[in-house]
GROMACS .gro file of C-alpha atoms in nm:
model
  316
    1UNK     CA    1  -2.971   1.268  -1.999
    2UNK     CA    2  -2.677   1.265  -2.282
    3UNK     CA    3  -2.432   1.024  -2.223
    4UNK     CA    4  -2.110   1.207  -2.016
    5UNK     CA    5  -1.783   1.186  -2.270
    6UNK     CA    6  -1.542   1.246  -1.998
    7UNK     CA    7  -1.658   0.912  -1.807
    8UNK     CA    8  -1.728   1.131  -1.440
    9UNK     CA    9  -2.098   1.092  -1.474
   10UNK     CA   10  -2.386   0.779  -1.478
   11UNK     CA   11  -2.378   0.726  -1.874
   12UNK     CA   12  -2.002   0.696  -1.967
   13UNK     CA   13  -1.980   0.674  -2.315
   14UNK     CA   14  -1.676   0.467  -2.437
   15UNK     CA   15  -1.511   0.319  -2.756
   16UNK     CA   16  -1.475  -0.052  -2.791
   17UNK     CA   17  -1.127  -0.040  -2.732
   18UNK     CA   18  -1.111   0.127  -2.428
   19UNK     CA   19  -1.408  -0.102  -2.301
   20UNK     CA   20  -1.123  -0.409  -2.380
   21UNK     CA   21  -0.907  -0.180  -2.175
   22UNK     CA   22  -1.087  -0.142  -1.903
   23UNK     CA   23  -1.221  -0.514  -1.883
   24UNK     CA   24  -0.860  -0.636  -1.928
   25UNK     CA   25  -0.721  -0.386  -1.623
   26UNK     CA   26  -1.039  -0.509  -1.432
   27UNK     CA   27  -0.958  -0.893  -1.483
   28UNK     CA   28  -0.610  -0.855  -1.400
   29UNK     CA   29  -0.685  -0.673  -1.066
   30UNK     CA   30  -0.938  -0.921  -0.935
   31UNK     CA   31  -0.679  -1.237  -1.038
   32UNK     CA   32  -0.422  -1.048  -0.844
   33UNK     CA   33  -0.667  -1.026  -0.533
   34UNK     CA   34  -0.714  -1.406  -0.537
   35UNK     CA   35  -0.314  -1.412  -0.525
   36UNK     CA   36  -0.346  -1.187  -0.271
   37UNK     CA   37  -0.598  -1.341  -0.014
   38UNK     CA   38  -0.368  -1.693  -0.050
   39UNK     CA   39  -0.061  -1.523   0.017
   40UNK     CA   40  -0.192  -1.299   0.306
   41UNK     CA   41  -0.348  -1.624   0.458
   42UNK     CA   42  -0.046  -1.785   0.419
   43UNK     CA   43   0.205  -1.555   0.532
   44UNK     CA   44   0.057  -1.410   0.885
   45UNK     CA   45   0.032  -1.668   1.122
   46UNK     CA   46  -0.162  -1.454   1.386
   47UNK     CA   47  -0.387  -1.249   1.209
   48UNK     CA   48  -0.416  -0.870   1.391
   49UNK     CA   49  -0.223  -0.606   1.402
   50UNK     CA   50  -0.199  -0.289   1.137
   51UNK     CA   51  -0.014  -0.433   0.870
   52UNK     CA   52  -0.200  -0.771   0.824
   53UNK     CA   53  -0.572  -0.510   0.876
   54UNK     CA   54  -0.419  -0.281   0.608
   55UNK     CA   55  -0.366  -0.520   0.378
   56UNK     CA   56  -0.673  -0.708   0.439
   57UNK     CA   57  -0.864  -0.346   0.365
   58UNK     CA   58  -0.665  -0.266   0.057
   59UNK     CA   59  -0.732  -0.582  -0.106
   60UNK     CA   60  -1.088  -0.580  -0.029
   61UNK     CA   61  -1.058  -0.183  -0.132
   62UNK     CA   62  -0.949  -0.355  -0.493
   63UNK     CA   63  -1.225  -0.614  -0.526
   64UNK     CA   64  -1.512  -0.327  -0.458
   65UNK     CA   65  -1.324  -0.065  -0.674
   66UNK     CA   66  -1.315  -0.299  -0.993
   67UNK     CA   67  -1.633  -0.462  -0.960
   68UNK     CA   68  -1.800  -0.091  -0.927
   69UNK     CA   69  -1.638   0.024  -1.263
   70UNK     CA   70  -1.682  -0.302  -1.405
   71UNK     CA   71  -2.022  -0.236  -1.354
   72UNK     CA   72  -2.084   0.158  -1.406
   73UNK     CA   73  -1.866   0.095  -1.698
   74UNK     CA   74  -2.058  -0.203  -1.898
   75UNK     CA   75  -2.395  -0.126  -1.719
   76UNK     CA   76  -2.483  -0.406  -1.564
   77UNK     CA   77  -2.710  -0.282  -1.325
   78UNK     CA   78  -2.948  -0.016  -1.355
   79UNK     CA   79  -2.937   0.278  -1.135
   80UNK     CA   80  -2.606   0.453  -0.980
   81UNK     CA   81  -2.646   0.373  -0.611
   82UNK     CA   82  -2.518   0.008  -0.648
   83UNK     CA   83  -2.181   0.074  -0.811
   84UNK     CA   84  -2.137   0.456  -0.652
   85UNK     CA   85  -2.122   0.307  -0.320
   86UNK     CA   86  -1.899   0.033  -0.441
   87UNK     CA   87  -1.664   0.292  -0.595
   88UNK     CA   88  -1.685   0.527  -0.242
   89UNK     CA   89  -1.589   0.238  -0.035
   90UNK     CA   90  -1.339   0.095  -0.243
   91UNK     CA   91  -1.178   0.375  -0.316
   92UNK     CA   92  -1.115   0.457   0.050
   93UNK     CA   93  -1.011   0.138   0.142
   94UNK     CA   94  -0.781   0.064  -0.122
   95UNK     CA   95  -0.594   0.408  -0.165
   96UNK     CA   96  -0.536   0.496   0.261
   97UNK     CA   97  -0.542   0.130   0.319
   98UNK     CA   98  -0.194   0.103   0.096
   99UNK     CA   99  -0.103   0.427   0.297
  100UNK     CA  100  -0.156   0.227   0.589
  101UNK     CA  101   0.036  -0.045   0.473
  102UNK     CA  102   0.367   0.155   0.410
  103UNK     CA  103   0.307   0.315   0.729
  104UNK     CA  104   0.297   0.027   0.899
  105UNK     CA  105   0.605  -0.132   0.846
  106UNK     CA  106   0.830   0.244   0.905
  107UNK     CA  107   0.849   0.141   1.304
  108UNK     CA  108   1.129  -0.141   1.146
  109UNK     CA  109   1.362   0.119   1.033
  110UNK     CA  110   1.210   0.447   1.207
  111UNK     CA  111   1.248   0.460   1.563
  112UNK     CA  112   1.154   0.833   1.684
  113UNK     CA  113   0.755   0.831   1.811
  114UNK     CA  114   0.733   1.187   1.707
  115UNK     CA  115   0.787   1.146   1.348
  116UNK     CA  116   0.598   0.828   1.290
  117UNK     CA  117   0.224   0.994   1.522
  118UNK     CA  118   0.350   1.289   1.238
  119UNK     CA  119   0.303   1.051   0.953
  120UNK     CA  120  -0.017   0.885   1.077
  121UNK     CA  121  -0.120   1.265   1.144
  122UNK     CA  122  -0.093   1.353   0.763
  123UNK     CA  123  -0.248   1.036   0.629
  124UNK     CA  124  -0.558   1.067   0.830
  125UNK     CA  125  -0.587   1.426   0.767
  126UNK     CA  126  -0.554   1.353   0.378
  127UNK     CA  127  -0.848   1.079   0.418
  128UNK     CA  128  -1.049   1.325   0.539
  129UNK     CA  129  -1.004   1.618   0.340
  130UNK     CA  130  -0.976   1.419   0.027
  131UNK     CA  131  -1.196   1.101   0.081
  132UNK     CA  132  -1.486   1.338   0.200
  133UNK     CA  133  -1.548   1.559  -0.083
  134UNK     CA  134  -1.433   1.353  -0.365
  135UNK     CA  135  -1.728   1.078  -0.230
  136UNK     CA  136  -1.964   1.364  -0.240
  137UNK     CA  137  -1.879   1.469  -0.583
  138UNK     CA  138  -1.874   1.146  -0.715
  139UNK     CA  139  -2.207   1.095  -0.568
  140UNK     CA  140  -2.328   1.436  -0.732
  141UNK     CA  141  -2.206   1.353  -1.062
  142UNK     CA  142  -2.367   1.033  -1.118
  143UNK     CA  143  -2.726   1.184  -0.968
  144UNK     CA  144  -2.970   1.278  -1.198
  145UNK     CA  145  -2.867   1.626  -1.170
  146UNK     CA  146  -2.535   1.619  -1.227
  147UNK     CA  147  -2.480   1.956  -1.396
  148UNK     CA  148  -2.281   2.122  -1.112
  149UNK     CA  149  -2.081   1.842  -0.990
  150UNK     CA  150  -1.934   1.721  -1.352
  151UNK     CA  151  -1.782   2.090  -1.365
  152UNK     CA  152  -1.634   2.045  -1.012
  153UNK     CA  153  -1.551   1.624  -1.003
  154UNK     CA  154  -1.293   1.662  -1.198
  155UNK     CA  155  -1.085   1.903  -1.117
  156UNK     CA  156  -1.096   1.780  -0.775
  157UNK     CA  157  -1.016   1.438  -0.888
  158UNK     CA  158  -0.730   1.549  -0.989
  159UNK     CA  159  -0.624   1.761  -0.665
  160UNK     CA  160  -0.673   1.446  -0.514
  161UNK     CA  161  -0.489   1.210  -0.739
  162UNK     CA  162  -0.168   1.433  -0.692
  163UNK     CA  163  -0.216   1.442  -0.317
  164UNK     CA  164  -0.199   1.071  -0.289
  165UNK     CA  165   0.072   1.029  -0.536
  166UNK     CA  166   0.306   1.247  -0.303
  167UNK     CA  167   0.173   1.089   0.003
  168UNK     CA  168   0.276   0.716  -0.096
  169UNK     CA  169   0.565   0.930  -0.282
  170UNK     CA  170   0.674   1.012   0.054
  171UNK     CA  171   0.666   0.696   0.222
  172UNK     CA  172   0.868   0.539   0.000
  173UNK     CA  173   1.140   0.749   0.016
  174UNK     CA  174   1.137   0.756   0.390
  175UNK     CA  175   1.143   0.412   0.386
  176UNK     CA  176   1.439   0.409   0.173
  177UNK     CA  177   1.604   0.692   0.371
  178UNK     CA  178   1.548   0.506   0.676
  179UNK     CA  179   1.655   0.167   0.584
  180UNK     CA  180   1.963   0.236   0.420
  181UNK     CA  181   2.023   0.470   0.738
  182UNK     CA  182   1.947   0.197   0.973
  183UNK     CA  183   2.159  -0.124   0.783
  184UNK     CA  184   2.503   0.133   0.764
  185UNK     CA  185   2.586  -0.056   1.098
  186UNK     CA  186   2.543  -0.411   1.000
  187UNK     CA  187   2.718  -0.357   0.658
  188UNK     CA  188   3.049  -0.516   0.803
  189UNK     CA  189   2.863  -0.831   0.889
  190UNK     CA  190   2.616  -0.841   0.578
  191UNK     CA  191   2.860  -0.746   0.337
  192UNK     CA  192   2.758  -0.774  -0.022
  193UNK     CA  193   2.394  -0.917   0.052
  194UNK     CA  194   2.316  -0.575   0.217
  195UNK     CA  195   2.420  -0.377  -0.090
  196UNK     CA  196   2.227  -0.655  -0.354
  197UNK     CA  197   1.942  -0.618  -0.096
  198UNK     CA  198   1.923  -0.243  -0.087
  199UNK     CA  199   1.976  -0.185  -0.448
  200UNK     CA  200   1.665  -0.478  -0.489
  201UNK     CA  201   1.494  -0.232  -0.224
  202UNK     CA  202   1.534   0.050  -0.394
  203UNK     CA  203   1.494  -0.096  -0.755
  204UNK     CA  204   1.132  -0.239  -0.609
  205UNK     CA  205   1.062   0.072  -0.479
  206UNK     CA  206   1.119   0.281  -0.776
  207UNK     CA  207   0.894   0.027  -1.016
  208UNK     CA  208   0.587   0.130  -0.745
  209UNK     CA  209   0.695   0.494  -0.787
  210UNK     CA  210   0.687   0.490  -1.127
  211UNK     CA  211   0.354   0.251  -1.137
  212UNK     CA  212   0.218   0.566  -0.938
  213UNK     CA  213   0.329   0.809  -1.245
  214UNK     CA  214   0.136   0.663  -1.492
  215UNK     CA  215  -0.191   0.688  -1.301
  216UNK     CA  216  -0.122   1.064  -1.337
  217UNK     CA  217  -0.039   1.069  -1.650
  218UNK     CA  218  -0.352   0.917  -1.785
  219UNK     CA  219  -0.549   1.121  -1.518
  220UNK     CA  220  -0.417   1.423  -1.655
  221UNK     CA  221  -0.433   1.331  -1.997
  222UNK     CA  222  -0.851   1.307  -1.956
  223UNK     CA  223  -0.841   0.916  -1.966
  224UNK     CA  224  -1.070   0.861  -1.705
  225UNK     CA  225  -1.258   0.559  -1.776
  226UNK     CA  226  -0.884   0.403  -1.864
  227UNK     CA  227  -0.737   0.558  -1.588
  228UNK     CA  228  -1.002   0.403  -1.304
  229UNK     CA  229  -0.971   0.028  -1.413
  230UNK     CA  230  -0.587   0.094  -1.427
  231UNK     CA  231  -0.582   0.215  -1.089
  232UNK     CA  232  -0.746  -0.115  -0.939
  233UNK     CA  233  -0.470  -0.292  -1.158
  234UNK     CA  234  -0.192  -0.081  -1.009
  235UNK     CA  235  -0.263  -0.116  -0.654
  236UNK     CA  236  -0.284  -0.460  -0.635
  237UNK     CA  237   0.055  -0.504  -0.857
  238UNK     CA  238   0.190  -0.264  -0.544
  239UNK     CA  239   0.034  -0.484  -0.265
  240UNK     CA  240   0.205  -0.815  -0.451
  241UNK     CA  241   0.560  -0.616  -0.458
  242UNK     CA  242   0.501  -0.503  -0.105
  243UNK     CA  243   0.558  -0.868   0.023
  244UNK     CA  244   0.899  -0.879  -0.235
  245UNK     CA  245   1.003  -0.579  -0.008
  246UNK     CA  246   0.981  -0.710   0.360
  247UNK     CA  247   1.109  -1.130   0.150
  248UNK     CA  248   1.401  -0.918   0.083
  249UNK     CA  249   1.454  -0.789   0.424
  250UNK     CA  250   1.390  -1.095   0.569
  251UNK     CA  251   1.686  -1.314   0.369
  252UNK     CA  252   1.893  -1.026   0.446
  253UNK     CA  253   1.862  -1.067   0.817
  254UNK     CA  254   1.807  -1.412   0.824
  255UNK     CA  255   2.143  -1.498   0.600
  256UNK     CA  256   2.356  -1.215   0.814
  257UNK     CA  257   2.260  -1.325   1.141
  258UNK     CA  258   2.347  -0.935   1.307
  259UNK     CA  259   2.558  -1.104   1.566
  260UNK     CA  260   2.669  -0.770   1.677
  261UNK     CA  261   2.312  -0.633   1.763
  262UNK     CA  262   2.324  -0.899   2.029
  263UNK     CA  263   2.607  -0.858   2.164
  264UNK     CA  264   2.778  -1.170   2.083
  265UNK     CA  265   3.112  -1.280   1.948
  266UNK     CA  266   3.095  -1.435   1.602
  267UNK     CA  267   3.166  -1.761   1.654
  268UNK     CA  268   2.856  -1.773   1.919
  269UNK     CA  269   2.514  -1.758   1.817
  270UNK     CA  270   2.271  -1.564   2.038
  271UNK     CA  271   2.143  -1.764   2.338
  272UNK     CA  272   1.781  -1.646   2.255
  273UNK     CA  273   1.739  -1.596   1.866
  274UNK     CA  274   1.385  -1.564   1.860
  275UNK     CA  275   1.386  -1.257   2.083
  276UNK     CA  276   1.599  -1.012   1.852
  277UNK     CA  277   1.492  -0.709   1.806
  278UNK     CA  278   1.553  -0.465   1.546
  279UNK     CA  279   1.759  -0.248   1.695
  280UNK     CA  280   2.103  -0.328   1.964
  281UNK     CA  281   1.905  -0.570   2.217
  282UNK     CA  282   1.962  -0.548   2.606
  283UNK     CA  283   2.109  -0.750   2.817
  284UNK     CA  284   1.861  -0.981   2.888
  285UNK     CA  285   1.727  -1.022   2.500
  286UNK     CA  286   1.415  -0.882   2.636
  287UNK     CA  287   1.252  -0.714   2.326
  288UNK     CA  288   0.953  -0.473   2.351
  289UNK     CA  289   0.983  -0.215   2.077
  290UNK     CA  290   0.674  -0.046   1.966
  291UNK     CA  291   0.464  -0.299   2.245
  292UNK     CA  292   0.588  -0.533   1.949
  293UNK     CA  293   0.690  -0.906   2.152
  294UNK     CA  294   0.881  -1.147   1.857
  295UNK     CA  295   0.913  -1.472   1.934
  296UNK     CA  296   1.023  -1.677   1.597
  297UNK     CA  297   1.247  -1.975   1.586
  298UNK     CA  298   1.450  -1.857   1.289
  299UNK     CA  299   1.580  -1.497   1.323
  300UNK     CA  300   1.809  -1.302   1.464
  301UNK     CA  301   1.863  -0.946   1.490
  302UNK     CA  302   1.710  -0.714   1.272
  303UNK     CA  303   1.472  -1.017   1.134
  304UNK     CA  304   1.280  -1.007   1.439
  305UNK     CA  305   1.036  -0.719   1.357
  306UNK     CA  306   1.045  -0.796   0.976
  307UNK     CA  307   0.932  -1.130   1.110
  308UNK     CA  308   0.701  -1.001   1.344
  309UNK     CA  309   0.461  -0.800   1.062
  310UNK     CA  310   0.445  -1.136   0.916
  311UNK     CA  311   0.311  -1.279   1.273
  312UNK     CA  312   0.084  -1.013   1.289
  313UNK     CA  313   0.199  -0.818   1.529
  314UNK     CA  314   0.275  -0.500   1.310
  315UNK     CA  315   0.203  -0.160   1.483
  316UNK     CA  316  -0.111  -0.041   1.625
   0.00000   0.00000   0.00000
C-alpha cells in the first residue's frame, strides 16, 4: 500500500522535521504525566470521587495517546492493532476525561441540579456520538483496506475536533460565569484578593482556551501528524493548570475566611471551621451539599468544597 501523505492511515509518511516535532510534543506530554501522577498522589488525600477518577483517566488517556502515535508515527511495531487501540482508548479517556474534570468541580460555584444533570447530559451524549464513529474510522483507515475510510476520517475528525473545542469552550466560561457570580457576595470581605484571584482565574482560563485554538488551527490547516502529538502535549499542560485554578481558589478562601457565610461577627471565628460549606451554612454548620461531607482543619467558608475535591470527595 502507498504510504498515506495526510498521516490518517497505517503508513504516515513524514519529513524529518515534523518527526522532531512530533517526538518533542510526545516527550513533553509523557514528562508532564510523571508531574502529574506525583501531584495527583499528593494532593487527594482520599482517593474517590469524580474529580480525583477524572483526572486519574485523563492522565492515563495522555500516556496511551502519545505512546500510540509515538509508535504509529516512528513504526515501532509492526501491524496497526497495537497502537490503534492505544490511540481509541486514549483518546477517549483523555478528551471526556478533561470534560469530566471541568464538570466536576461546577457543583462549587453552580448550585441548580437541573443545569449541572444538563451538562453531564451533553458530555455523555458527545462521547457517544463522537467517540463511536471516529474509533471506527480510525480503525478503518489504518486496515488494509482503507480506501473508503481515509475519504471519510477526516472530515469527521474534524466535526469532532470542533465539537470538543466548544464543549470544554463551554465549561470554561460557565465556570467563569458562575464563579464571578457566586464571589459578588464575599467581595466586601475578600477585597482586593478576590479581584487578583478572579482576574488570575480568568487569565488561566483564557491560556487553556486559547491552548484549545491552536489544536484547530493545525487540524484545519491538514497538520495531522503535528497536530496529534500536540494534542497529548496540550492536554496535559491543561490538567497541570487545572490544579493552578482550584490553588487559586483555595488561598482566596483560605486568606478571606467568609466570616459572613457563617454567620459570625468578624472578630469571631466560626465555632466549626472545618464544616463550611460553600454556600451560607445553617445553623448548626451541618454541611451536606451535593452528598459532599468536608471536614478539613484549615478552611472556612467557601474553602470547604474547593477543599473537599482535593479530599476526594468531588461529585458523583
Amino acid at each position: 500500500m502507498a504510504d498515506d501523505p495526510g498521516g490518517y492511515g497505517r503508513d504516515p509518511s513524514i519529513s524529518f522535521a515534523v518527526g522532531i516535532c512530533v517526538a518533542t510534543f510526545i516527550a513533553i506530554s509523557l514528562y508532564n504525566v510523571v508531574e502529574l501522577v506525583v501531584i495527583i498522589f499528593c494532593v487527594f488525600k482520599n482517593r474517590h470521587g469524580l474529580y480525583f477518577w477524572s483526572f486519574i483517566s485523563a492522565t492515563l488517556g495522555i500516556v496511551l495517546w502519545s505512546l500510540g502515535y509515538l509508535i504509529k508515527t516512528f513504526r515501532l511495531a509492526r501491524g496497526t492493532l497495537l497502537y490503534s487501540c492505544f490511540i481509541a482508548i486514549g483518546w477517549c479517556l483523555m478528551v471526556t476525561g478533561q470534560s469530566c474534570v471541568l464538570y466536576s468541580r461546577l457543583h462549587l460555584v453552580l448550585h441548580d441540579q437541573t443545569y449541572l444533570r444538563i451538562i453531564l447530559g451533553v458530555i455523555i451524549f458527545n462521547a457517544i456520538v463522537l467517540h463511536i464513529p471516529t474509533m471506527t474510522m480510525g480503525f478503518g483507515a489504518n486496515s488494509p483496506h482503507p480506501e473508503v475510510w481515509l475519504k471519510l476520517y477526516p472530515i469527521y475528525e474534524k466535526i469532532e475536533v470542533t465539537i470538543f473545542f466548544l464543549q470544554e469552550l463551554a465549561l470554561s466560561l460557565i465556570y467563569i460565569i458562575c464563579t464571578i457570580k457566586f464571589f459578588r457576595d464575599d467581595s466586601a470581605y475578600l477585597g482586593r484578593t478576590l479581584g487578583n484571584t478572579l482576574r488570575r482565574l480568568i487569565t488561566i482560563n483564557v491560556v487553556v482556551i486559547a491552548l484549545d485554538i491552536t489544536i484547530l488551527v493545525l487540524e484545519y490547516a491538514g497538520y495531522y501528524d503535528v497536530q496529534t502529538a500536540y494534542k497529548g502535549m496540550v492536554y496535559s499542560v491543561k490538567l497541570k493548570l487545572e490544579f493552578s485554578i482550584l490553588n487559586e481558589l483555595v488561598k482566596t478562601t483560605t486568606r478571606g475566611r467568609i466570616i459572613s457565610s457563617c454567620g459570625c461577627n468578624g472578630s469571631q471565628p466560626p465555632h466549626s471551621p472545618g464544616d463550611m460549606p460553600l454556600s451560607p451554612c445553617n445553623n448548626n454548620n451541618n454541611i451536606n451539599n451535593n452528598n459532599i461531607n468536608v471536614n478539613t482543619n484549615n478552611t472556612s467558608g467557601s474553602g470547604g468544597l474547593v477543599f473537599a475535591l482535593f479530599h476526594g470527595s468531588g461529585t458523583g
